[in-house]
Amino acid sequence: MTRLLVLCYVLATGLTLRADAVDYLTEVLPIMKEHCWDCHSNETEVKGNVALDPDVLFDQIGKYNIIRPGNSAESGFVERLKLDETHNDFMPRKGKPLPKGEIERIEAWIQAGAIVDAKKPTEDETKRMAEMKTTAPAPGEGRPAEPGFHSWKNREGRVIEAKFLGLEKDSAKLLLRNGKSYVVPLTSLDEESAAKAKRLVAP
Ligand code: HEC
């Protein structure tokens, strides 16, 4: 039963990763204000050269910056939140680790393109969104998927894209783009996806 819930959760996350309206103002700023503001805002102090105020956040976003649109796995911003609390680089420097759900919201925001204000996208952001749409097609749209990634459908018809890591007893181990892996019982996948998992392990 818990596994079924996990699957539903995975599929729901997979869907939010593609939602367009995920932006910093609505999804992430409230989390930052609660956990990071004392040390990372122009209203207070700017430690480590990182101000998280929306008007200057653009400085931290880019292919080689701490927030890498569409690539939360390599965003230093997220890495620091996931470190062990005792690690030197762990953030927040003071206070409790962010709840898992909040880290996932931040990851989903980065995966969706790290847009600051979806109502008023900058020229760069509009371009980025267009590029992301062409390079990362939604699963099942018939365009080629990233190598190694497959679409998986559950019995309720929801679809996610994930890498297949192998079978564990009667469950498929799947790796999402954000680096998280999940164990999904074959019985909760639709017939075709379950068959695909079996085919992928067969030599
Ligand atoms: C008590 C103060 C404090 C709080 C709260 C805090 N930080 Fe920091 N942060 C620092 C200091 C000091 C540095 C610079 C030293 C370092 O890089 O470790 C830093 C550096 C960083 C960096 C590194 C920038 C780089 O160029 O690599 C990131 C990213 C970061 N913080 C994110 C966060 C986030 C996100 C939060 C909230 C979840 C947070 N911090 C909360 C003090 C804090």
PDB file of C-alpha atoms and ligand atoms in Angstrom:
ATOM      1  CA  MET A   1       0.000   0.000   0.000  1.00  0.00           C
ATOM      2  CA  THR A   2       2.751   2.453   0.893  1.00  0.00           C
ATOM      3  CA  ARG A   3       4.448   1.550  -2.364  1.00  0.00           C
ATOM      4  CA  LEU A   4       1.333   2.345  -4.289  1.00  0.00           C
ATOM      5  CA  LEU A   5       1.234   5.725  -2.589  1.00  0.00           C
ATOM      6  CA  VAL A   6       4.863   6.278  -3.506  1.00  0.00           C
ATOM      7  CA  LEU A   7       4.065   5.514  -7.116  1.00  0.00           C
ATOM      8  CA  CYS A   8       1.139   7.905  -7.166  1.00  0.00           C
ATOM      9  CA  TYR A   9       3.413  10.479  -5.655  1.00  0.00           C
ATOM     10  CA  VAL A  10       6.125   9.875  -8.267  1.00  0.00           C
ATOM     11  CA  LEU A  11       3.671  10.175 -11.075  1.00  0.00           C
ATOM     12  CA  ALA A  12       2.210  13.325  -9.628  1.00  0.00           C
ATOM     13  CA  THR A  13       5.702  14.831  -9.303  1.00  0.00           C
ATOM     14  CA  GLY A  14       6.508  13.833 -12.852  1.00  0.00           C
ATOM     15  CA  LEU A  15       3.524  15.805 -13.952  1.00  0.00           C
ATOM     16  CA  THR A  16       4.284  18.917 -11.932  1.00  0.00           C
ATOM     17  CA  LEU A  17       7.798  18.946 -13.401  1.00  0.00           C
ATOM     18  CA  ARG A  18       6.209  19.904 -16.672  1.00  0.00           C
ATOM     19  CA  ALA A  19       3.758  22.431 -15.341  1.00  0.00           C
ATOM     20  CA  ASP A  20       4.449  25.881 -16.749  1.00  0.00           C
ATOM     21  CA  ALA A  21       3.238  28.065 -13.916  1.00  0.00           C
ATOM     22  CA  VAL A  22       5.862  26.975 -11.380  1.00  0.00           C
ATOM     23  CA  ASP A  23       7.789  30.122 -10.559  1.00  0.00           C
ATOM     24  CA  TYR A  24      10.045  31.530  -7.865  1.00  0.00           C
ATOM     25  CA  LEU A  25       7.562  34.048  -6.503  1.00  0.00           C
ATOM     26  CA  THR A  26       4.835  31.538  -5.744  1.00  0.00           C
ATOM     27  CA  GLU A  27       6.759  28.319  -5.091  1.00  0.00           C
ATOM     28  CA  VAL A  28      10.171  29.133  -3.683  1.00  0.00           C
ATOM     29  CA  LEU A  29      10.300  32.646  -2.240  1.00  0.00           C
ATOM     30  CA  PRO A  30       8.163  31.766   0.812  1.00  0.00           C
ATOM     31  CA  ILE A  31      10.575  28.922   1.644  1.00  0.00           C
ATOM     32  CA  MET A  32      13.574  31.232   1.246  1.00  0.00           C
ATOM     33  CA  LYS A  33      11.987  33.865   3.481  1.00  0.00           C
ATOM     34  CA  GLU A  34      11.480  31.309   6.193  1.00  0.00           C
ATOM     35  CA  HIS A  35      14.883  29.606   6.099  1.00  0.00           C
ATOM     36  CA  CYS A  36      17.437  31.769   4.324  1.00  0.00           C
ATOM     37  CA  TRP A  37      16.461  35.415   4.625  1.00  0.00           C
ATOM     38  CA  ASP A  38      18.624  36.325   7.634  1.00  0.00           C
ATOM     39  CA  CYS A  39      21.768  35.745   5.597  1.00  0.00           C
ATOM     40  CA  HIS A  40      20.799  36.020   1.934  1.00  0.00           C
ATOM     41  CA  SER A  41      18.752  39.144   1.322  1.00  0.00           C
ATOM     42  CA  ASN A  42      19.439  42.772   0.529  1.00  0.00           C
ATOM     43  CA  GLU A  43      16.957  43.507   3.320  1.00  0.00           C
ATOM     44  CA  THR A  44      19.297  41.902   5.852  1.00  0.00           C
ATOM     45  CA  GLU A  45      22.716  40.474   4.989  1.00  0.00           C
ATOM     46  CA  VAL A  46      24.201  38.976   1.846  1.00  0.00           C
ATOM     47  CA  LYS A  47      26.493  36.078   2.788  1.00  0.00           C
ATOM     48  CA  GLY A  48      28.503  34.165   0.237  1.00  0.00           C
ATOM     49  CA  ASN A  49      27.541  36.753  -2.389  1.00  0.00           C
ATOM     50  CA  VAL A  50      24.070  35.220  -2.680  1.00  0.00           C
ATOM     51  CA  ALA A  51      21.039  37.501  -2.425  1.00  0.00           C
ATOM     52  CA  LEU A  52      17.759  35.660  -2.910  1.00  0.00           C
ATOM     53  CA  ASP A  53      15.593  38.735  -3.529  1.00  0.00           C
ATOM     54  CA  PRO A  54      13.604  38.175  -6.733  1.00  0.00           C
ATOM     55  CA  ASP A  55      14.906  41.316  -8.483  1.00  0.00           C
ATOM     56  CA  VAL A  56      18.531  40.185  -8.229  1.00  0.00           C
ATOM     57  CA  LEU A  57      18.070  36.428  -8.390  1.00  0.00           C
ATOM     58  CA  PHE A  58      18.969  36.438 -12.090  1.00  0.00           C
ATOM     59  CA  ASP A  59      22.641  36.716 -11.027  1.00  0.00           C
ATOM     60  CA  GLN A  60      22.422  33.184  -9.596  1.00  0.00           C
ATOM     61  CA  ILE A  61      20.613  31.567 -12.514  1.00  0.00           C
ATOM     62  CA  GLY A  62      22.371  30.150 -15.554  1.00  0.00           C
ATOM     63  CA  LYS A  63      24.108  27.186 -17.085  1.00  0.00           C
ATOM     64  CA  TYR A  64      27.219  27.640 -14.917  1.00  0.00           C
ATOM     65  CA  ASN A  65      25.646  29.268 -11.862  1.00  0.00           C
ATOM     66  CA  ILE A  66      24.315  27.782  -8.642  1.00  0.00           C
ATOM     67  CA  ILE A  67      20.797  27.537 -10.111  1.00  0.00           C
ATOM     68  CA  ARG A  68      20.906  25.678 -13.441  1.00  0.00           C
ATOM     69  CA  PRO A  69      17.576  25.753 -15.240  1.00  0.00           C
ATOM     70  CA  GLY A  70      16.348  22.258 -16.098  1.00  0.00           C
ATOM     71  CA  ASN A  71      19.240  20.696 -14.198  1.00  0.00           C
ATOM     72  CA  SER A  72      18.531  20.617 -10.487  1.00  0.00           C
ATOM     73  CA  ALA A  73      20.872  17.639 -10.047  1.00  0.00           C
ATOM     74  CA  GLU A  74      23.883  19.846 -10.842  1.00  0.00           C
ATOM     75  CA  SER A  75      22.648  23.003  -9.144  1.00  0.00           C
ATOM     76  CA  GLY A  76      24.897  23.845  -6.194  1.00  0.00           C
ATOM     77  CA  PHE A  77      21.930  25.565  -4.661  1.00  0.00           C
ATOM     78  CA  VAL A  78      20.103  22.258  -4.235  1.00  0.00           C
ATOM     79  CA  GLU A  79      23.217  20.234  -3.458  1.00  0.00           C
ATOM     80  CA  ARG A  80      23.826  22.272  -0.348  1.00  0.00           C
ATOM     81  CA  LEU A  81      20.313  21.698   0.953  1.00  0.00           C
ATOM     82  CA  LYS A  82      20.735  17.943   0.618  1.00  0.00           C
ATOM     83  CA  LEU A  83      24.080  17.625   2.398  1.00  0.00           C
ATOM     84  CA  ASP A  84      24.372  16.111   5.812  1.00  0.00           C
ATOM     85  CA  GLU A  85      23.631  18.720   8.463  1.00  0.00           C
ATOM     86  CA  THR A  86      27.180  18.392   9.808  1.00  0.00           C
ATOM     87  CA  HIS A  87      28.804  19.133   6.417  1.00  0.00           C
ATOM     88  CA  ASN A  88      30.651  22.477   6.152  1.00  0.00           C
ATOM     89  CA  ASP A  89      28.700  23.520   3.058  1.00  0.00           C
ATOM     90  CA  PHE A  90      25.277  22.577   4.397  1.00  0.00           C
ATOM     91  CA  MET A  91      22.570  25.250   4.091  1.00  0.00           C
ATOM     92  CA  PRO A  92      20.882  26.802   5.947  1.00  0.00           C
ATOM     93  CA  ARG A  93      24.039  27.525   7.920  1.00  0.00           C
ATOM     94  CA  LYS A  94      21.885  27.969  11.013  1.00  0.00           C
ATOM     95  CA  GLY A  95      18.561  26.312  11.636  1.00  0.00           C
ATOM     96  CA  LYS A  96      16.954  23.064  10.625  1.00  0.00           C
ATOM     97  CA  PRO A  97      17.341  21.264   7.290  1.00  0.00           C
ATOM     98  CA  LEU A  98      14.547  22.031   4.871  1.00  0.00           C
ATOM     99  CA  PRO A  99      11.710  19.486   4.899  1.00  0.00           C
ATOM    100  CA  LYS A 100      11.973  17.022   2.002  1.00  0.00           C
ATOM    101  CA  GLY A 101       8.806  18.357   0.410  1.00  0.00           C
ATOM    102  CA  GLU A 102      10.235  21.877   0.254  1.00  0.00           C
ATOM    103  CA  ILE A 103      13.479  20.691  -1.325  1.00  0.00           C
ATOM    104  CA  GLU A 104      11.376  18.849  -3.894  1.00  0.00           C
ATOM    105  CA  ARG A 105       9.436  22.004  -4.658  1.00  0.00           C
ATOM    106  CA  ILE A 106      12.689  23.846  -5.254  1.00  0.00           C
ATOM    107  CA  GLU A 107      13.890  21.024  -7.511  1.00  0.00           C
ATOM    108  CA  ALA A 108      10.642  21.043  -9.450  1.00  0.00           C
ATOM    109  CA  TRP A 109      10.978  24.796  -9.928  1.00  0.00           C
ATOM    110  CA  ILE A 110      14.515  24.421 -11.312  1.00  0.00           C
ATOM    111  CA  GLN A 111      13.442  21.530 -13.558  1.00  0.00           C
ATOM    112  CA  ALA A 112      10.630  23.645 -14.912  1.00  0.00           C
ATOM    113  CA  GLY A 113      13.137  26.291 -16.004  1.00  0.00           C
ATOM    114  CA  ALA A 114      13.831  28.376 -12.865  1.00  0.00           C
ATOM    115  CA  ILE A 115      11.508  31.176 -13.920  1.00  0.00           C
ATOM    116  CA  VAL A 116      11.378  34.076 -11.443  1.00  0.00           C
ATOM    117  CA  ASP A 117       7.968  35.529 -12.267  1.00  0.00           C
ATOM    118  CA  ALA A 118       5.837  33.500 -14.667  1.00  0.00           C
ATOM    119  CA  LYS A 119       3.490  36.457 -15.152  1.00  0.00           C
ATOM    120  CA  LYS A 120       6.329  38.675 -16.341  1.00  0.00           C
ATOM    121  CA  PRO A 121       8.998  36.481 -17.939  1.00  0.00           C
ATOM    122  CA  THR A 122      12.127  38.247 -19.179  1.00  0.00           C
ATOM    123  CA  GLU A 123      13.261  37.820 -22.778  1.00  0.00           C
ATOM    124  CA  ASP A 124      15.859  35.305 -21.627  1.00  0.00           C
ATOM    125  CA  GLU A 125      13.289  33.308 -19.735  1.00  0.00           C
ATOM    126  CA  THR A 126      10.908  33.181 -22.651  1.00  0.00           C
ATOM    127  CA  LYS A 127      13.730  31.926 -24.854  1.00  0.00           C
ATOM    128  CA  ARG A 128      14.782  29.367 -22.272  1.00  0.00           C
ATOM    129  CA  MET A 129      11.270  28.023 -21.941  1.00  0.00           C
ATOM    130  CA  ALA A 130      10.994  27.616 -25.678  1.00  0.00           C
ATOM    131  CA  GLU A 131      14.339  25.799 -25.797  1.00  0.00           C
ATOM    132  CA  MET A 132      13.382  23.538 -22.917  1.00  0.00           C
ATOM    133  CA  LYS A 133      10.173  22.578 -24.640  1.00  0.00           C
ATOM    134  CA  THR A 134      12.012  21.467 -27.748  1.00  0.00           C
ATOM    135  CA  THR A 135      14.840  19.629 -25.965  1.00  0.00           C
ATOM    136  CA  ALA A 136      12.703  17.959 -23.305  1.00  0.00           C
ATOM    137  CA  PRO A 137       9.523  16.716 -24.917  1.00  0.00           C
ATOM    138  CA  ALA A 138       6.761  15.538 -22.654  1.00  0.00           C
ATOM    139  CA  PRO A 139       6.673  11.762 -22.418  1.00  0.00           C
ATOM    140  CA  GLY A 140       4.403  10.125 -24.915  1.00  0.00           C
ATOM    141  CA  GLU A 141       4.483  13.002 -27.378  1.00  0.00           C
ATOM    142  CA  GLY A 142       6.236  10.888 -29.962  1.00  0.00           C
ATOM    143  CA  ARG A 143       9.462  12.851 -30.101  1.00  0.00           C
ATOM    144  CA  PRO A 144      12.703  11.056 -29.194  1.00  0.00           C
ATOM    145  CA  ALA A 145      13.314  10.918 -25.457  1.00  0.00           C
ATOM    146  CA  GLU A 146      16.692  11.480 -23.801  1.00  0.00           C
ATOM    147  CA  PRO A 147      18.830   8.310 -24.156  1.00  0.00           C
ATOM    148  CA  GLY A 148      18.253   5.878 -21.336  1.00  0.00           C
ATOM    149  CA  PHE A 149      14.948   7.438 -20.335  1.00  0.00           C
ATOM    150  CA  HIS A 150      11.681   5.636 -20.907  1.00  0.00           C
ATOM    151  CA  SER A 151       8.068   6.529 -20.361  1.00  0.00           C
ATOM    152  CA  TRP A 152       6.307   4.537 -17.663  1.00  0.00           C
ATOM    153  CA  LYS A 153       2.589   4.370 -17.251  1.00  0.00           C
ATOM    154  CA  ASN A 154       0.738   3.195 -14.175  1.00  0.00           C
ATOM    155  CA  ARG A 155      -2.644   1.514 -14.063  1.00  0.00           C
ATOM    156  CA  GLU A 156      -4.368   4.861 -13.657  1.00  0.00           C
ATOM    157  CA  GLY A 157      -2.863   6.077 -16.898  1.00  0.00           C
ATOM    158  CA  ARG A 158      -0.388   8.556 -15.446  1.00  0.00           C
ATOM    159  CA  VAL A 159       2.973   8.782 -17.204  1.00  0.00           C
ATOM    160  CA  ILE A 160       6.457   9.649 -15.977  1.00  0.00           C
ATOM    161  CA  GLU A 161       9.858   9.567 -17.634  1.00  0.00           C
ATOM    162  CA  ALA A 162      12.603   7.716 -15.810  1.00  0.00           C
ATOM    163  CA  LYS A 163      15.678   5.589 -16.306  1.00  0.00           C
ATOM    164  CA  PHE A 164      15.325   1.895 -15.567  1.00  0.00           C
ATOM    165  CA  LEU A 165      17.870   0.741 -12.985  1.00  0.00           C
ATOM    166  CA  GLY A 166      16.765  -2.877 -12.697  1.00  0.00           C
ATOM    167  CA  LEU A 167      14.331  -5.202 -11.030  1.00  0.00           C
ATOM    168  CA  GLU A 168      14.261  -5.690  -7.300  1.00  0.00           C
ATOM    169  CA  LYS A 169      12.103  -8.715  -6.478  1.00  0.00           C
ATOM    170  CA  ASP A 170       8.865  -7.851  -8.286  1.00  0.00           C
ATOM    171  CA  SER A 171       9.458  -4.124  -8.453  1.00  0.00           C
ATOM    172  CA  ALA A 172      11.121  -1.850 -10.974  1.00  0.00           C
ATOM    173  CA  LYS A 173      13.780   0.543  -9.735  1.00  0.00           C
ATOM    174  CA  LEU A 174      13.361   3.854 -11.575  1.00  0.00           C
ATOM    175  CA  LEU A 175      15.563   6.936 -11.585  1.00  0.00           C
ATOM    176  CA  LEU A 176      13.957  10.315 -12.165  1.00  0.00           C
ATOM    177  CA  ARG A 177      15.777  13.170 -13.882  1.00  0.00           C
ATOM    178  CA  ASN A 178      16.209  14.947 -10.571  1.00  0.00           C
ATOM    179  CA  GLY A 179      18.350  12.043  -9.334  1.00  0.00           C
ATOM    180  CA  LYS A 180      15.767  10.428  -7.080  1.00  0.00           C
ATOM    181  CA  SER A 181      15.165   6.718  -7.389  1.00  0.00           C
ATOM    182  CA  TYR A 182      11.972   4.877  -6.595  1.00  0.00           C
ATOM    183  CA  VAL A 183      10.955   1.254  -6.303  1.00  0.00           C
ATOM    184  CA  VAL A 184       7.685   0.634  -8.096  1.00  0.00           C
ATOM    185  CA  PRO A 185       5.857  -2.715  -7.947  1.00  0.00           C
ATOM    186  CA  LEU A 186       5.271  -4.159 -11.405  1.00  0.00           C
ATOM    187  CA  THR A 187       1.649  -4.820 -10.467  1.00  0.00           C
ATOM    188  CA  SER A 188       0.972  -1.094 -10.254  1.00  0.00           C
ATOM    189  CA  LEU A 189       2.367  -0.424 -13.748  1.00  0.00           C
ATOM    190  CA  ASP A 190       0.198  -0.969 -16.792  1.00  0.00           C
ATOM    191  CA  GLU A 191       0.807  -4.143 -18.805  1.00  0.00           C
ATOM    192  CA  GLU A 192       3.004  -2.543 -21.399  1.00  0.00           C
ATOM    193  CA  SER A 193       5.271  -0.816 -18.868  1.00  0.00           C
ATOM    194  CA  ALA A 194       5.561  -3.975 -16.759  1.00  0.00           C
ATOM    195  CA  ALA A 195       6.468  -5.942 -19.892  1.00  0.00           C
ATOM    196  CA  LYS A 196       9.033  -3.292 -20.811  1.00  0.00           C
ATOM    197  CA  ALA A 197      10.696  -3.628 -17.379  1.00  0.00           C
ATOM    198  CA  LYS A 198      10.977  -7.396 -17.837  1.00  0.00           C
ATOM    199  CA  ARG A 199      12.297  -6.957 -21.344  1.00  0.00           C
ATOM    200  CA  LEU A 200      14.966  -4.500 -20.182  1.00  0.00           C
ATOM    201  CA  VAL A 201      16.417  -6.964 -17.661  1.00  0.00           C
ATOM    202  CA  ALA A 202      16.370  -9.887 -20.064  1.00  0.00           C
ATOM    203  CA  PRO A 203      19.801 -10.240 -21.739  1.00  0.00           C
TER     204      PRO A 203
HETATM  205  C1  HEC B   1      23.017  31.932   9.322  1.00  0.00           C
HETATM  206  C2  HEC B   1      23.319  32.411   8.005  1.00  0.00           C
HETATM  207  C3  HEC B   1      22.898  31.615   6.797  1.00  0.00           C
HETATM  208  C4  HEC B   1      21.671  31.099   6.522  1.00  0.00           C
HETATM  209  C5  HEC B   1      20.412  31.109   7.384  1.00  0.00           C
HETATM  210  C6  HEC B   1      21.756  30.535   5.205  1.00  0.00           C
HETATM  211  N1  HEC B   1      23.031  30.726   4.704  1.00  0.00           N
HETATM  212 FE1  HEC B   1      23.677  30.256   2.815  1.00  0.00          FE
HETATM  213  N2  HEC B   1      25.534  30.984   3.251  1.00  0.00           N
HETATM  214  C7  HEC B   1      25.902  31.515   4.450  1.00  0.00           C
HETATM  215  C8  HEC B   1      27.326  31.858   4.408  1.00  0.00           C
HETATM  216  C9  HEC B   1      28.126  32.448   5.555  1.00  0.00           C
HETATM  217  C10 HEC B   1      27.773  31.501   3.119  1.00  0.00           C
HETATM  218  C11 HEC B   1      29.192  31.683   2.556  1.00  0.00           C
HETATM  219  C12 HEC B   1      30.080  30.581   2.956  1.00  0.00           C
HETATM  220  C13 HEC B   1      29.898  29.343   2.133  1.00  0.00           C
HETATM  221  O1  HEC B   1      29.877  29.433   0.901  1.00  0.00           O
HETATM  222  O2  HEC B   1      29.730  28.266   2.736  1.00  0.00           O
HETATM  223  C14 HEC B   1      26.628  30.942   2.422  1.00  0.00           C
HETATM  224  C15 HEC B   1      26.671  30.480   1.124  1.00  0.00           C
HETATM  225  C16 HEC B   1      25.583  29.969   0.460  1.00  0.00           C
HETATM  226  C17 HEC B   1      25.629  29.453  -0.881  1.00  0.00           C
HETATM  227  C18 HEC B   1      26.863  29.320  -1.726  1.00  0.00           C
HETATM  228  C19 HEC B   1      27.050  30.264  -2.808  1.00  0.00           C
HETATM  229  C20 HEC B   1      28.124  29.799  -3.754  1.00  0.00           C
HETATM  230  O3  HEC B   1      28.602  30.655  -4.503  1.00  0.00           O
HETATM  231  O4  HEC B   1      28.467  28.623  -3.777  1.00  0.00           O
HETATM  232  C21 HEC B   1      24.365  29.054  -1.198  1.00  0.00           C
HETATM  233  C22 HEC B   1      23.892  28.453  -2.506  1.00  0.00           C
HETATM  234  C23 HEC B   1      23.536  29.292  -0.041  1.00  0.00           C
HETATM  235  N3  HEC B   1      24.313  29.853   0.950  1.00  0.00           N
HETATM  236  C24 HEC B   1      22.207  29.015   0.016  1.00  0.00           C
HETATM  237  C25 HEC B   1      21.429  29.128   1.154  1.00  0.00           C
HETATM  238  C26 HEC B   1      20.046  28.763   1.216  1.00  0.00           C
HETATM  239  C27 HEC B   1      19.232  28.226   0.051  1.00  0.00           C
HETATM  240  C28 HEC B   1      19.621  28.987   2.482  1.00  0.00           C
HETATM  241  C29 HEC B   1      18.272  28.692   3.071  1.00  0.00           C
HETATM  242  C30 HEC B   1      17.795  27.336   2.946  1.00  0.00           C
HETATM  243  C31 HEC B   1      20.754  29.521   3.214  1.00  0.00           C
HETATM  244  N4  HEC B   1      21.841  29.596   2.372  1.00  0.00           N
HETATM  245  C32 HEC B   1      20.718  29.930   4.548  1.00  0.00           C
HETATM  246  C33 HEC B   1      25.093  31.743   5.547  1.00  0.00           C
HETATM  247  C34 HEC B   1      23.760  31.364   5.656  1.00  0.00           C
END
